[in-house]
Amino acid sequence: MTTPQQAQEPRPAKPEGRRSTGSVKAAAGMLVKEANRILKKYAGRIAPEPAQAIRDSADALARYREAKQWDRAEDEAERLDELLHQHASFARKSPLRETIENVGVAVLVALGLRSCLYEPFKIPSGSMMPTLVAGDHIFVNKFIYGIQIPFTTTVVGERWGHIARGDVVVFRYPIDESEDFIKRVIGLPGDTIRVDGNKVSIRREGDAEFEELKRTKLPEKCRDDSGTQQVPHCELFEETVDGHTYVVRYKTNLDPRAGARRVESGPCPRATCWSWATTATRATTAWPGPVRSKPSRPTACSASRTCAT
């Protein structure tokens, strides 16, 4: 049992000039890795005796590190560092070169992830409310419908997945492809969409009749982007299409200039992605805040081929 007097006694001082255990451990690992790399790549340019000395020192340093014999590891690390400096200085990387290589690898990995796998977007407007509100941040799955080769329009693996009604997709605006829009898919290639006031109907490819989207009016009130003010002439509906259920907002004040209820109808094109909403959401790549999780599945279509709302 430790007495109060013993507990107050100071720990034995670390030998003068000795480095901390963490520093020795990190330095030993880097030196062993560097020595093995140099011997593997440049063994032919180093004389046999120094090469064997470097190999023996690296093996000894690895054993001391594994056995946690830090004093011996520190001494062996200094010996190995001196051997590499004397006999393999031509193959050692300078701190600047190593930093540049590490930064370059990190940049390439980030660009690869952003171009082919995932990309962050910020929602700038409220046209997708209440699913997405202005200021929300989302990650877009870019490979679910195929992988686009960076800096090209070539898509590999388009058959891996298919766009389905109810998906939330980010797509390039057909009129100006420099802008990204986000919408929910309601029509697929070959479908015909009809908008009658605030009623949306789909005539699927091969069908003779239109089918109105199933929806249920909700008692909740529409709120603005801040969630504090009620939006006038607005109703919330729970809408279902092909098993996807989501909440949408509909305006109740029809355009008085039209003189009657406005009816529009048109086919979903096979080569473009179009929005039937009066205002679409432009997704920007700014990233100043935290990510908010959403129940819907944000995805990206590499080749836009749907009708969205």
Tab-separated table of C-alpha atoms in Angstrom:
chain	number	residue	atom	x	y	z
A	1	MET	CA	0.000	0.000	0.000
A	2	THR	CA	1.286	3.469	-0.869
A	3	THR	CA	1.670	5.851	2.084
A	4	PRO	CA	0.976	9.604	1.754
A	5	GLN	CA	4.707	10.248	2.124
A	6	GLN	CA	5.503	7.819	-0.707
A	7	ALA	CA	2.792	9.311	-2.907
A	8	GLN	CA	4.392	12.734	-2.629
A	9	GLU	CA	7.846	11.513	-3.624
A	10	PRO	CA	8.782	12.724	-7.125
A	11	ARG	CA	9.218	10.258	-9.979
A	12	PRO	CA	12.753	9.423	-11.026
A	13	ALA	CA	13.998	12.039	-13.452
A	14	LYS	CA	14.320	11.030	-17.062
A	15	PRO	CA	17.980	10.729	-18.110
A	16	GLU	CA	19.235	14.017	-19.474
A	17	GLY	CA	18.945	14.272	-23.232
A	18	ARG	CA	16.468	11.410	-23.584
A	19	ARG	CA	13.389	11.976	-25.700
A	20	SER	CA	9.829	11.092	-24.734
A	21	THR	CA	8.467	7.611	-25.376
A	22	GLY	CA	6.012	8.900	-27.984
A	23	SER	CA	8.769	10.655	-29.942
A	24	VAL	CA	10.995	7.577	-29.888
A	25	LYS	CA	8.130	5.335	-30.976
A	26	ALA	CA	7.180	7.589	-33.897
A	27	ALA	CA	10.785	8.155	-35.005
A	28	ALA	CA	11.572	4.433	-34.821
A	29	GLY	CA	8.584	3.544	-36.981
A	30	MET	CA	9.476	6.134	-39.632
A	31	LEU	CA	13.154	5.130	-39.723
A	32	VAL	CA	12.380	1.409	-40.103
A	33	LYS	CA	9.932	2.192	-42.910
A	34	GLU	CA	12.441	4.495	-44.629
A	35	ALA	CA	15.284	1.986	-44.341
A	36	ASN	CA	13.204	-0.831	-45.818
A	37	ARG	CA	12.090	1.430	-48.687
A	38	ILE	CA	15.660	2.451	-49.487
A	39	LEU	CA	16.992	-1.126	-49.334
A	40	LYS	CA	14.197	-2.349	-51.570
A	41	LYS	CA	14.650	0.349	-54.190
A	42	TYR	CA	18.326	1.309	-54.027
A	43	ALA	CA	20.145	-1.751	-52.594
A	44	GLY	CA	22.209	-2.029	-55.788
A	45	ARG	CA	23.652	1.463	-55.299
A	46	ILE	CA	24.829	0.805	-51.719
A	47	ALA	CA	27.959	-1.205	-50.905
A	48	PRO	CA	27.245	-4.684	-49.475
A	49	GLU	CA	28.657	-4.042	-45.984
A	50	PRO	CA	26.810	-0.747	-45.341
A	51	ALA	CA	23.627	-2.260	-46.817
A	52	GLN	CA	23.865	-5.191	-44.388
A	53	ALA	CA	24.551	-2.816	-41.510
A	54	ILE	CA	21.451	-0.795	-42.379
A	55	ARG	CA	19.393	-3.984	-42.613
A	56	ASP	CA	20.646	-5.280	-39.231
A	57	SER	CA	20.050	-1.901	-37.560
A	58	ALA	CA	16.512	-1.676	-38.950
A	59	ASP	CA	15.711	-5.191	-37.715
A	60	ALA	CA	17.127	-4.435	-34.272
A	61	LEU	CA	15.201	-1.168	-34.053
A	62	ALA	CA	11.968	-2.971	-34.985
A	63	ARG	CA	12.598	-5.552	-32.227
A	64	TYR	CA	13.296	-2.897	-29.590
A	65	ARG	CA	10.165	-1.008	-30.636
A	66	GLU	CA	8.054	-4.168	-30.432
A	67	ALA	CA	9.520	-5.017	-27.000
A	68	LYS	CA	8.995	-1.408	-25.828
A	69	GLN	CA	12.653	-1.052	-24.887
A	70	TRP	CA	12.663	2.662	-25.546
A	71	ASP	CA	16.189	3.501	-24.365
A	72	ARG	CA	17.710	0.893	-26.662
A	73	ALA	CA	15.311	1.921	-29.406
A	74	GLU	CA	16.443	5.540	-29.123
A	75	ASP	CA	20.123	4.586	-29.335
A	76	GLU	CA	19.488	2.255	-32.286
A	77	ALA	CA	17.403	4.920	-34.040
A	78	GLU	CA	20.297	7.371	-33.837
A	79	ARG	CA	22.657	4.693	-35.232
A	80	LEU	CA	20.300	3.859	-38.096
A	81	ASP	CA	19.786	7.526	-38.887
A	82	GLU	CA	23.566	8.018	-39.086
A	83	LEU	CA	23.984	4.945	-41.334
A	84	LEU	CA	21.325	6.226	-43.712
A	85	HIS	CA	22.899	9.679	-43.736
A	86	GLN	CA	26.371	8.310	-44.556
A	87	HIS	CA	25.494	5.636	-47.112
A	88	ALA	CA	22.032	6.444	-48.510
A	89	SER	CA	21.634	10.204	-48.309
A	90	PHE	CA	20.929	10.284	-52.064
A	91	ALA	CA	17.743	8.262	-51.487
A	92	ARG	CA	16.411	10.081	-48.438
A	93	LYS	CA	13.513	12.495	-48.854
A	94	SER	CA	13.880	16.044	-47.649
A	95	PRO	CA	11.182	17.350	-45.269
A	96	LEU	CA	9.924	19.663	-48.033
A	97	ARG	CA	9.662	16.842	-50.559
A	98	GLU	CA	7.890	14.561	-48.090
A	99	THR	CA	5.421	17.334	-47.206
A	100	ILE	CA	4.693	18.056	-50.877
A	101	GLU	CA	4.142	14.340	-51.606
A	102	ASN	CA	1.779	13.934	-48.652
A	103	VAL	CA	-0.213	17.026	-49.620
A	104	GLY	CA	-0.355	15.866	-53.242
A	105	VAL	CA	-1.679	12.441	-52.270
A	106	ALA	CA	-4.307	14.005	-50.004
A	107	VAL	CA	-5.444	16.361	-52.790
A	108	LEU	CA	-5.707	13.510	-55.312
A	109	VAL	CA	-7.724	11.387	-52.875
A	110	ALA	CA	-10.061	14.308	-52.136
A	111	LEU	CA	-10.560	15.032	-55.847
A	112	GLY	CA	-11.222	11.360	-56.546
A	113	LEU	CA	-13.826	11.120	-53.783
A	114	ARG	CA	-15.490	14.351	-54.874
A	115	SER	CA	-15.517	13.469	-58.573
A	116	CYS	CA	-16.558	9.824	-58.394
A	117	LEU	CA	-18.064	8.966	-55.003
A	118	TYR	CA	-19.498	11.722	-52.814
A	119	GLU	CA	-19.871	15.475	-53.075
A	120	PRO	CA	-21.249	18.016	-50.583
A	121	PHE	CA	-23.937	20.510	-51.577
A	122	LYS	CA	-25.676	23.374	-49.842
A	123	ILE	CA	-29.384	24.043	-50.415
A	124	PRO	CA	-29.817	27.785	-51.195
A	125	SER	CA	-33.618	28.010	-51.458
A	126	GLY	CA	-36.794	26.522	-50.013
A	127	SER	CA	-38.347	24.943	-53.093
A	128	MET	CA	-37.793	21.427	-51.668
A	129	MET	CA	-39.366	22.262	-48.298
A	130	PRO	CA	-40.147	20.646	-45.972
A	131	THR	CA	-37.790	17.816	-47.021
A	132	LEU	CA	-34.864	20.184	-47.522
A	133	VAL	CA	-34.751	23.769	-46.292
A	134	ALA	CA	-32.488	26.628	-47.265
A	135	GLY	CA	-29.101	26.242	-45.615
A	136	ASP	CA	-29.214	22.448	-45.332
A	137	HIS	CA	-26.057	20.553	-46.232
A	138	ILE	CA	-26.234	17.197	-47.972
A	139	PHE	CA	-23.832	14.572	-49.255
A	140	VAL	CA	-24.638	13.326	-52.748
A	141	ASN	CA	-23.980	9.698	-53.648
A	142	LYS	CA	-22.402	10.049	-57.100
A	143	PHE	CA	-21.853	6.384	-57.958
A	144	ILE	CA	-25.320	4.939	-57.319
A	145	TYR	CA	-26.225	5.406	-61.004
A	146	GLY	CA	-22.683	4.860	-62.317
A	147	ILE	CA	-19.263	6.498	-61.959
A	148	GLN	CA	-18.426	9.517	-64.082
A	149	ILE	CA	-14.774	9.704	-65.154
A	150	PRO	CA	-13.373	13.021	-63.844
A	151	PHE	CA	-13.211	15.909	-66.339
A	152	THR	CA	-15.233	13.953	-68.921
A	153	THR	CA	-18.885	13.160	-69.633
A	154	THR	CA	-18.198	9.403	-69.797
A	155	VAL	CA	-20.155	7.326	-67.272
A	156	VAL	CA	-19.087	3.800	-66.348
A	157	GLY	CA	-21.519	1.310	-64.832
A	158	GLU	CA	-24.834	3.001	-65.641
A	159	ARG	CA	-26.524	-0.376	-65.305
A	160	TRP	CA	-25.563	-0.683	-61.639
A	161	GLY	CA	-28.620	1.267	-60.564
A	162	HIS	CA	-31.688	2.890	-62.083
A	163	ILE	CA	-33.417	6.124	-61.222
A	164	ALA	CA	-36.742	5.433	-59.513
A	165	ARG	CA	-39.783	7.614	-58.916
A	166	GLY	CA	-39.449	9.233	-55.513
A	167	ASP	CA	-35.647	9.510	-55.585
A	168	VAL	CA	-34.099	12.870	-54.762
A	169	VAL	CA	-31.527	13.678	-57.449
A	170	VAL	CA	-28.995	16.392	-58.146
A	171	PHE	CA	-28.637	17.091	-61.852
A	172	ARG	CA	-27.188	19.622	-64.253
A	173	TYR	CA	-29.714	22.182	-65.428
A	174	PRO	CA	-30.213	21.396	-69.145
A	175	ILE	CA	-30.351	25.048	-70.217
A	176	ASP	CA	-27.231	26.001	-68.238
A	177	GLU	CA	-25.125	22.972	-67.271
A	178	SER	CA	-22.930	25.098	-65.011
A	179	GLU	CA	-25.798	25.079	-62.479
A	180	ASP	CA	-26.798	22.104	-60.322
A	181	PHE	CA	-30.453	21.583	-59.399
A	182	ILE	CA	-32.002	19.227	-56.859
A	183	LYS	CA	-35.474	17.719	-57.306
A	184	ARG	CA	-37.579	14.655	-56.541
A	185	VAL	CA	-38.208	12.301	-59.464
A	186	ILE	CA	-41.872	11.700	-60.370
A	187	GLY	CA	-41.578	10.641	-64.017
A	188	LEU	CA	-39.302	8.297	-65.943
A	189	PRO	CA	-38.418	8.295	-69.671
A	190	GLY	CA	-41.558	7.639	-71.727
A	191	ASP	CA	-43.972	8.852	-69.025
A	192	THR	CA	-46.318	11.789	-69.576
A	193	ILE	CA	-46.868	14.231	-66.708
A	194	ARG	CA	-49.997	16.363	-66.358
A	195	VAL	CA	-50.332	19.286	-63.939
A	196	ASP	CA	-53.938	20.359	-63.347
A	197	GLY	CA	-53.861	23.237	-60.882
A	198	ASN	CA	-52.111	21.663	-57.909
A	199	LYS	CA	-52.907	18.080	-58.926
A	200	VAL	CA	-50.167	16.028	-60.561
A	201	SER	CA	-50.929	12.935	-62.652
A	202	ILE	CA	-48.688	10.435	-64.424
A	203	ARG	CA	-49.375	8.370	-67.504
A	204	ARG	CA	-46.725	5.710	-67.401
A	205	GLU	CA	-45.128	4.477	-70.581
A	206	GLY	CA	-47.489	1.975	-72.200
A	207	ASP	CA	-50.538	2.993	-70.142
A	208	ALA	CA	-53.623	4.612	-71.660
A	209	GLU	CA	-54.865	6.544	-68.610
A	210	PHE	CA	-53.403	9.134	-66.274
A	211	GLU	CA	-52.973	8.202	-62.598
A	212	GLU	CA	-53.143	11.005	-60.055
A	213	LEU	CA	-50.459	10.912	-57.380
A	214	LYS	CA	-51.898	9.631	-54.113
A	215	ARG	CA	-51.793	12.257	-51.407
A	216	THR	CA	-53.268	13.066	-48.012
A	217	LYS	CA	-53.717	16.572	-46.659
A	218	LEU	CA	-51.876	17.196	-43.392
A	219	PRO	CA	-53.135	19.405	-40.566
A	220	GLU	CA	-49.755	21.104	-40.092
A	221	LYS	CA	-49.188	24.588	-41.458
A	222	CYS	CA	-46.568	25.596	-43.988
A	223	ARG	CA	-43.620	27.421	-42.454
A	224	ASP	CA	-41.029	29.690	-43.999
A	225	ASP	CA	-37.314	28.885	-44.245
A	226	SER	CA	-36.731	29.943	-40.642
A	227	GLY	CA	-39.609	27.783	-39.393
A	228	THR	CA	-41.150	30.639	-37.409
A	229	GLN	CA	-43.603	32.305	-39.793
A	230	GLN	CA	-46.644	30.691	-41.387
A	231	VAL	CA	-46.739	30.807	-45.187
A	232	PRO	CA	-50.114	32.011	-46.498
A	233	HIS	CA	-52.031	30.196	-49.265
A	234	CYS	CA	-50.028	27.014	-48.706
A	235	GLU	CA	-50.973	23.449	-47.739
A	236	LEU	CA	-48.955	20.382	-46.783
A	237	PHE	CA	-49.669	16.988	-48.335
A	238	GLU	CA	-48.219	13.547	-47.763
A	239	GLU	CA	-47.653	12.204	-51.260
A	240	THR	CA	-46.878	8.629	-52.332
A	241	VAL	CA	-45.404	7.394	-55.604
A	242	ASP	CA	-44.160	3.837	-56.177
A	243	GLY	CA	-43.811	3.166	-52.461
A	244	HIS	CA	-41.961	6.412	-51.713
A	245	THR	CA	-43.837	8.609	-49.236
A	246	TYR	CA	-42.819	12.206	-48.644
A	247	VAL	CA	-44.280	15.580	-47.672
A	248	VAL	CA	-44.738	18.368	-50.235
A	249	ARG	CA	-46.120	21.905	-50.221
A	250	TYR	CA	-48.775	23.170	-52.636
A	251	LYS	CA	-49.826	26.751	-53.171
A	252	THR	CA	-53.585	27.295	-53.005
A	253	ASN	CA	-53.707	30.684	-54.724
A	254	LEU	CA	-53.939	29.966	-58.454
A	255	ASP	CA	-52.685	32.555	-60.886
A	256	PRO	CA	-55.627	34.997	-61.395
A	257	ARG	CA	-54.229	36.168	-64.732
A	258	ALA	CA	-54.865	32.758	-66.251
A	259	GLY	CA	-58.632	33.228	-65.878
A	260	ALA	CA	-59.086	29.537	-65.159
A	261	ARG	CA	-57.253	26.665	-63.635
A	262	ARG	CA	-53.962	26.127	-65.392
A	263	VAL	CA	-53.449	22.725	-67.007
A	264	GLU	CA	-50.137	21.581	-68.499
A	265	SER	CA	-49.122	18.235	-69.896
A	266	GLY	CA	-46.000	16.898	-71.548
A	267	PRO	CA	-43.814	13.813	-71.972
A	268	CYS	CA	-40.663	13.093	-70.006
A	269	PRO	CA	-37.802	13.407	-72.508
A	270	ARG	CA	-35.316	10.595	-72.810
A	271	ALA	CA	-32.170	12.723	-72.864
A	272	THR	CA	-32.828	15.559	-70.436
A	273	CYS	CA	-33.935	16.130	-66.862
A	274	TRP	CA	-36.662	18.739	-66.389
A	275	SER	CA	-38.509	20.183	-63.448
A	276	TRP	CA	-42.279	20.646	-63.371
A	277	ALA	CA	-42.035	22.959	-60.379
A	278	THR	CA	-42.245	26.697	-60.904
A	279	THR	CA	-39.069	27.184	-58.881
A	280	ALA	CA	-36.210	24.720	-58.755
A	281	THR	CA	-33.484	24.448	-56.166
A	282	ARG	CA	-29.994	25.371	-57.206
A	283	ALA	CA	-27.449	23.401	-55.164
A	284	THR	CA	-24.228	25.249	-54.373
A	285	THR	CA	-20.945	23.771	-53.207
A	286	ALA	CA	-20.398	26.121	-50.255
A	287	TRP	CA	-19.766	24.236	-46.998
A	288	PRO	CA	-19.803	26.568	-43.985
A	289	GLY	CA	-21.865	24.513	-41.541
A	290	PRO	CA	-22.735	21.080	-40.156
A	291	VAL	CA	-24.511	18.292	-41.997
A	292	ARG	CA	-28.186	17.694	-41.259
A	293	SER	CA	-29.378	14.152	-41.746
A	294	LYS	CA	-32.515	13.685	-43.840
A	295	PRO	CA	-34.947	10.772	-44.178
A	296	SER	CA	-34.917	10.894	-47.957
A	297	ARG	CA	-32.088	9.479	-50.034
A	298	PRO	CA	-30.044	12.221	-51.716
A	299	THR	CA	-28.549	10.867	-54.933
A	300	ALA	CA	-27.040	12.230	-58.101
A	301	CYS	CA	-27.894	11.292	-61.681
A	302	SER	CA	-24.879	11.353	-63.939
A	303	ALA	CA	-26.968	11.344	-67.129
A	304	SER	CA	-30.216	13.202	-66.492
A	305	ARG	CA	-33.163	11.294	-67.906
A	306	THR	CA	-36.149	11.995	-65.695
A	307	CYS	CA	-38.971	14.360	-64.855
A	308	ALA	CA	-38.787	15.871	-61.382
A	309	THR	CA	-40.914	17.909	-59.064
